Amino acid sequence: MGFTIGGIRDKRSGSRRRGRASECTAVAEYTGLWGWDVVPGARARRGPDGGASECSCGRSNCPSPGAHPLGFAPEVQAGATLEKVTKAWSEVPGAAVLLPVGRAFDVIEVAEPAGRRALVRLERMGLPLGPVAGTPHGRAQFLVAPGGAAELPSLLYRMGWDDAGLDLHGLGPGSHITAPPSDLAGLGPVRWLRPPTLDTAGRPPQARLLLGTLAYVTHRLAV
């Protein structure tokens, strides 16, 4: 039996079961160790002949295939045990692991090459860093303290980067990011460029501490 949320069926049952166990373990880590809420999300796969992605939500005209929460599935709250996670995920087999933004963290997103270079610079400078995710479509997502996305325009203005047309964006309340080891939009799995730890998951850095370096590197690579 493959996953059948909304109608998409995947017949690779053995690999799907192994993937489900891996995702249950990851969700239990996110809720139990890192103190994050988790939301079951839709999945996508490429249509026939490599055409447009089909979304497991079942909507033929889904605007974000494989990249949105399942509206009918309740979230798994921070603190949930592996037993609770396994029970919750058994009700939505095949769901992707999504993390709601704006609660424990906001996100600053840049192109992955810029994100990787910025990581090296920030580590050399000894600045505080939180978890950083890498997406299959080439984005690096830096987790920062809640409120960072709302502060982004004013911070860029004060730093003189407001009119530079940077490929740098903030994600705040109401957004979700796909978390490892889940697939994003049928493109492949998300992975950690810098995984969460007990020290960083609950205390991500203020956006202002990273923004100067992220803006500088993003600008240099765009020139």
GROMACS .gro file of C-alpha atoms in nm:
model
  223
    1MET     CA    1   0.000   0.000   0.000
    2GLY     CA    2   0.144   0.338  -0.092
    3PHE     CA    3   0.033   0.676   0.032
    4THR     CA    4  -0.306   0.780  -0.093
    5ILE     CA    5  -0.368   1.125   0.049
    6GLY     CA    6  -0.616   1.278  -0.192
    7GLY     CA    7  -0.564   1.002  -0.446
    8ILE     CA    8  -0.194   0.980  -0.542
    9ARG     CA    9  -0.071   0.623  -0.495
   10ASP     CA   10   0.292   0.516  -0.467
   11LYS     CA   11   0.342   0.141  -0.501
   12ARG     CA   12   0.694   0.132  -0.357
   13SER     CA   13   0.560   0.013  -0.023
   14GLY     CA   14   0.885  -0.106   0.132
   15SER     CA   15   1.072   0.218   0.077
   16ARG     CA   16   0.762   0.415   0.177
   17ARG     CA   17   0.740   0.230   0.510
   18ARG     CA   18   1.106   0.295   0.577
   19GLY     CA   19   1.058   0.661   0.486
   20ARG     CA   20   0.757   0.684   0.716
   21ALA     CA   21   0.958   0.542   1.008
   22SER     CA   22   1.238   0.791   0.937
   23GLU     CA   23   0.992   1.080   0.930
   24CYS     CA   24   0.827   0.969   1.255
   25THR     CA   25   1.168   0.969   1.421
   26ALA     CA   26   1.246   1.313   1.278
   27VAL     CA   27   0.910   1.454   1.394
   28ALA     CA   28   0.968   1.314   1.744
   29GLU     CA   29   1.307   1.490   1.749
   30TYR     CA   30   1.153   1.817   1.632
   31THR     CA   31   0.876   1.806   1.895
   32GLY     CA   32   1.060   1.637   2.181
   33LEU     CA   33   1.416   1.766   2.151
   34TRP     CA   34   1.389   2.096   1.970
   35GLY     CA   35   1.050   2.210   2.102
   36TRP     CA   36   0.895   2.278   1.760
   37ASP     CA   37   0.538   2.222   1.645
   38VAL     CA   38   0.505   2.007   1.331
   39VAL     CA   39   0.234   2.018   1.066
   40PRO     CA   40   0.154   1.728   0.827
   41GLY     CA   41   0.197   1.849   0.470
   42ALA     CA   42   0.108   1.748   0.118
   43ARG     CA   43   0.346   1.565  -0.112
   44ALA     CA   44   0.396   1.590  -0.486
   45ARG     CA   45   0.540   1.385  -0.765
   46ARG     CA   46   0.600   1.455  -1.130
   47GLY     CA   47   0.310   1.379  -1.357
   48PRO     CA   48   0.323   1.149  -1.660
   49ASP     CA   49   0.614   1.215  -1.897
   50GLY     CA   50   0.772   1.453  -1.647
   51GLY     CA   51   0.488   1.699  -1.665
   52ALA     CA   52   0.350   1.925  -1.395
   53SER     CA   53   0.361   1.794  -1.039
   54GLU     CA   54   0.056   1.623  -0.894
   55CYS     CA   55  -0.029   1.709  -0.534
   56SER     CA   56  -0.146   1.457  -0.277
   57CYS     CA   57  -0.415   1.701  -0.160
   58GLY     CA   58  -0.617   1.585  -0.459
   59ARG     CA   59  -0.674   1.929  -0.615
   60SER     CA   60  -0.608   1.921  -0.986
   61ASN     CA   61  -0.529   2.293  -0.983
   62CYS     CA   62  -0.330   2.304  -0.658
   63PRO     CA   63  -0.122   2.627  -0.665
   64SER     CA   64   0.159   2.482  -0.449
   65PRO     CA   65   0.188   2.108  -0.518
   66GLY     CA   66   0.366   1.930  -0.234
   67ALA     CA   67   0.444   2.252  -0.049
   68HIS     CA   68   0.150   2.328   0.179
   69PRO     CA   69  -0.016   2.192   0.497
   70LEU     CA   70  -0.292   1.935   0.477
   71GLY     CA   71  -0.596   2.132   0.588
   72PHE     CA   72  -0.768   1.832   0.745
   73ALA     CA   73  -0.469   1.707   0.947
   74PRO     CA   74  -0.409   1.838   1.301
   75GLU     CA   75  -0.061   1.959   1.389
   76VAL     CA   76   0.165   1.770   1.627
   77GLN     CA   77   0.250   2.001   1.912
   78ALA     CA   78   0.589   2.057   2.073
   79GLY     CA   79   0.661   1.800   2.341
   80ALA     CA   80   0.490   1.510   2.163
   81THR     CA   81   0.654   1.172   2.223
   82LEU     CA   82   0.749   0.917   1.956
   83GLU     CA   83   0.438   0.718   2.047
   84LYS     CA   84   0.211   1.020   1.992
   85VAL     CA   85   0.392   1.111   1.671
   86THR     CA   86   0.361   0.758   1.533
   87LYS     CA   87  -0.012   0.757   1.607
   88ALA     CA   88  -0.062   1.099   1.446
   89TRP     CA   89   0.141   1.011   1.135
   90SER     CA   90  -0.042   0.679   1.093
   91GLU     CA   91  -0.354   0.885   1.024
   92VAL     CA   92  -0.186   1.076   0.739
   93PRO     CA   93   0.042   0.817   0.575
   94GLY     CA   94   0.280   0.980   0.331
   95ALA     CA   95   0.251   1.329   0.477
   96ALA     CA   96   0.548   1.561   0.452
   97VAL     CA   97   0.701   1.721   0.761
   98LEU     CA   98   0.632   2.095   0.774
   99LEU     CA   99   0.744   2.342   1.040
  100PRO     CA  100   0.527   2.649   1.109
  101VAL     CA  101   0.724   2.973   1.090
  102GLY     CA  102   0.671   3.261   1.332
  103ARG     CA  103   0.648   3.060   1.654
  104ALA     CA  104   0.986   2.925   1.761
  105PHE     CA  105   1.166   3.092   1.471
  106ASP     CA  106   1.143   3.307   1.158
  107VAL     CA  107   1.342   3.237   0.842
  108ILE     CA  108   1.578   3.437   0.624
  109GLU     CA  109   1.612   3.275   0.283
  110VAL     CA  110   1.887   3.326   0.024
  111ALA     CA  111   2.029   3.133  -0.270
  112GLU     CA  112   2.221   2.829  -0.145
  113PRO     CA  113   2.562   2.933  -0.286
  114ALA     CA  114   2.534   3.263  -0.099
  115GLY     CA  115   2.410   3.083   0.210
  116ARG     CA  116   2.705   2.843   0.213
  117ARG     CA  117   2.959   3.125   0.173
  118ALA     CA  118   2.787   3.326   0.443
  119LEU     CA  119   2.796   3.026   0.678
  120VAL     CA  120   3.174   3.006   0.642
  121ARG     CA  121   3.214   3.379   0.710
  122LEU     CA  122   2.979   3.377   1.008
  123GLU     CA  123   3.153   3.078   1.164
  124ARG     CA  124   3.494   3.241   1.119
  125MET     CA  125   3.366   3.558   1.288
  126GLY     CA  126   3.230   3.353   1.578
  127LEU     CA  127   2.879   3.490   1.538
  128PRO     CA  128   2.586   3.290   1.677
  129LEU     CA  129   2.417   3.063   1.428
  130GLY     CA  130   2.098   2.864   1.434
  131PRO     CA  131   1.989   2.574   1.215
  132VAL     CA  132   2.012   2.621   0.839
  133ALA     CA  133   1.819   2.412   0.586
  134GLY     CA  134   1.899   2.355   0.220
  135THR     CA  135   1.617   2.297  -0.027
  136PRO     CA  136   1.624   2.093  -0.351
  137HIS     CA  137   1.557   2.406  -0.555
  138GLY     CA  138   1.873   2.576  -0.435
  139ARG     CA  139   1.771   2.788  -0.137
  140ALA     CA  140   1.932   2.821   0.205
  141GLN     CA  141   1.694   2.889   0.495
  142PHE     CA  142   1.849   3.045   0.806
  143LEU     CA  143   1.637   3.005   1.120
  144VAL     CA  144   1.639   3.326   1.325
  145ALA     CA  145   1.454   3.457   1.628
  146PRO     CA  146   1.080   3.523   1.590
  147GLY     CA  147   1.011   3.872   1.460
  148GLY     CA  148   1.309   3.871   1.226
  149ALA     CA  149   1.101   3.867   0.908
  150ALA     CA  150   0.901   4.172   1.013
  151GLU     CA  151   1.222   4.358   1.102
  152LEU     CA  152   1.390   4.277   0.772
  153PRO     CA  153   1.290   4.590   0.572
  154SER     CA  154   1.398   4.830   0.847
  155LEU     CA  155   1.719   4.639   0.914
  156LEU     CA  156   1.813   4.642   0.544
  157TYR     CA  157   1.736   5.015   0.532
  158ARG     CA  158   1.959   5.093   0.830
  159MET     CA  159   2.240   4.884   0.682
  160GLY     CA  160   2.211   5.054   0.343
  161TRP     CA  161   2.096   4.745   0.155
  162ASP     CA  162   1.732   4.841   0.103
  163ASP     CA  163   1.769   4.942  -0.264
  164ALA     CA  164   2.017   4.675  -0.369
  165GLY     CA  165   1.759   4.434  -0.513
  166LEU     CA  166   1.895   4.146  -0.309
  167ASP     CA  167   1.774   3.789  -0.350
  168LEU     CA  168   1.707   3.779   0.023
  169HIS     CA  169   1.365   3.719   0.176
  170GLY     CA  170   1.205   3.678   0.515
  171LEU     CA  171   0.941   3.423   0.612
  172GLY     CA  172   0.726   3.496   0.915
  173PRO     CA  173   0.396   3.395   1.077
  174GLY     CA  174   0.163   3.207   0.846
  175SER     CA  175   0.445   3.047   0.645
  176HIS     CA  176   0.572   2.691   0.664
  177ILE     CA  177   0.900   2.531   0.563
  178THR     CA  178   0.948   2.170   0.462
  179ALA     CA  179   1.183   1.996   0.704
  180PRO     CA  180   1.431   1.712   0.649
  181PRO     CA  181   1.396   1.435   0.551
  182SER     CA  182   1.082   1.527   0.356
  183ASP     CA  183   1.058   1.593  -0.015
  184LEU     CA  184   0.969   1.944  -0.131
  185ALA     CA  185   0.728   1.980  -0.424
  186GLY     CA  186   0.846   1.660  -0.589
  187LEU     CA  187   1.195   1.804  -0.642
  188GLY     CA  188   1.383   1.602  -0.381
  189PRO     CA  189   1.451   1.600  -0.009
  190VAL     CA  190   1.531   1.898   0.210
  191ARG     CA  191   1.850   1.855   0.414
  192TRP     CA  192   2.026   2.036   0.697
  193LEU     CA  193   2.325   2.252   0.602
  194ARG     CA  194   2.361   2.316   0.975
  195PRO     CA  195   2.146   2.083   1.186
  196PRO     CA  196   1.966   2.193   1.501
  197THR     CA  197   2.124   2.134   1.841
  198LEU     CA  198   2.001   2.171   2.197
  199ASP     CA  199   2.180   2.507   2.213
  200THR     CA  200   2.047   2.653   1.888
  201ALA     CA  201   1.698   2.511   1.832
  202GLY     CA  202   1.533   2.699   2.116
  203ARG     CA  203   1.747   3.013   2.091
  204PRO     CA  204   1.800   3.104   1.726
  205PRO     CA  205   2.003   3.423   1.670
  206GLN     CA  206   1.858   3.767   1.612
  207ALA     CA  207   1.829   3.843   1.241
  208ARG     CA  208   2.040   4.159   1.274
  209LEU     CA  209   2.345   3.949   1.372
  210LEU     CA  210   2.342   3.759   1.042
  211LEU     CA  211   2.190   4.006   0.802
  212GLY     CA  212   2.497   4.215   0.722
  213THR     CA  213   2.695   3.910   0.613
  214LEU     CA  214   2.404   3.754   0.425
  215ALA     CA  215   2.334   4.078   0.239
  216TYR     CA  216   2.702   4.135   0.152
  217VAL     CA  217   2.758   3.782   0.018
  218THR     CA  218   2.430   3.782  -0.172
  219HIS     CA  219   2.523   4.114  -0.336
  220ARG     CA  220   2.876   3.999  -0.427
  221LEU     CA  221   2.754   3.681  -0.595
  222ALA     CA  222   2.495   3.875  -0.793
  223VAL     CA  223   2.748   4.122  -0.936
   0.00000   0.00000   0.00000
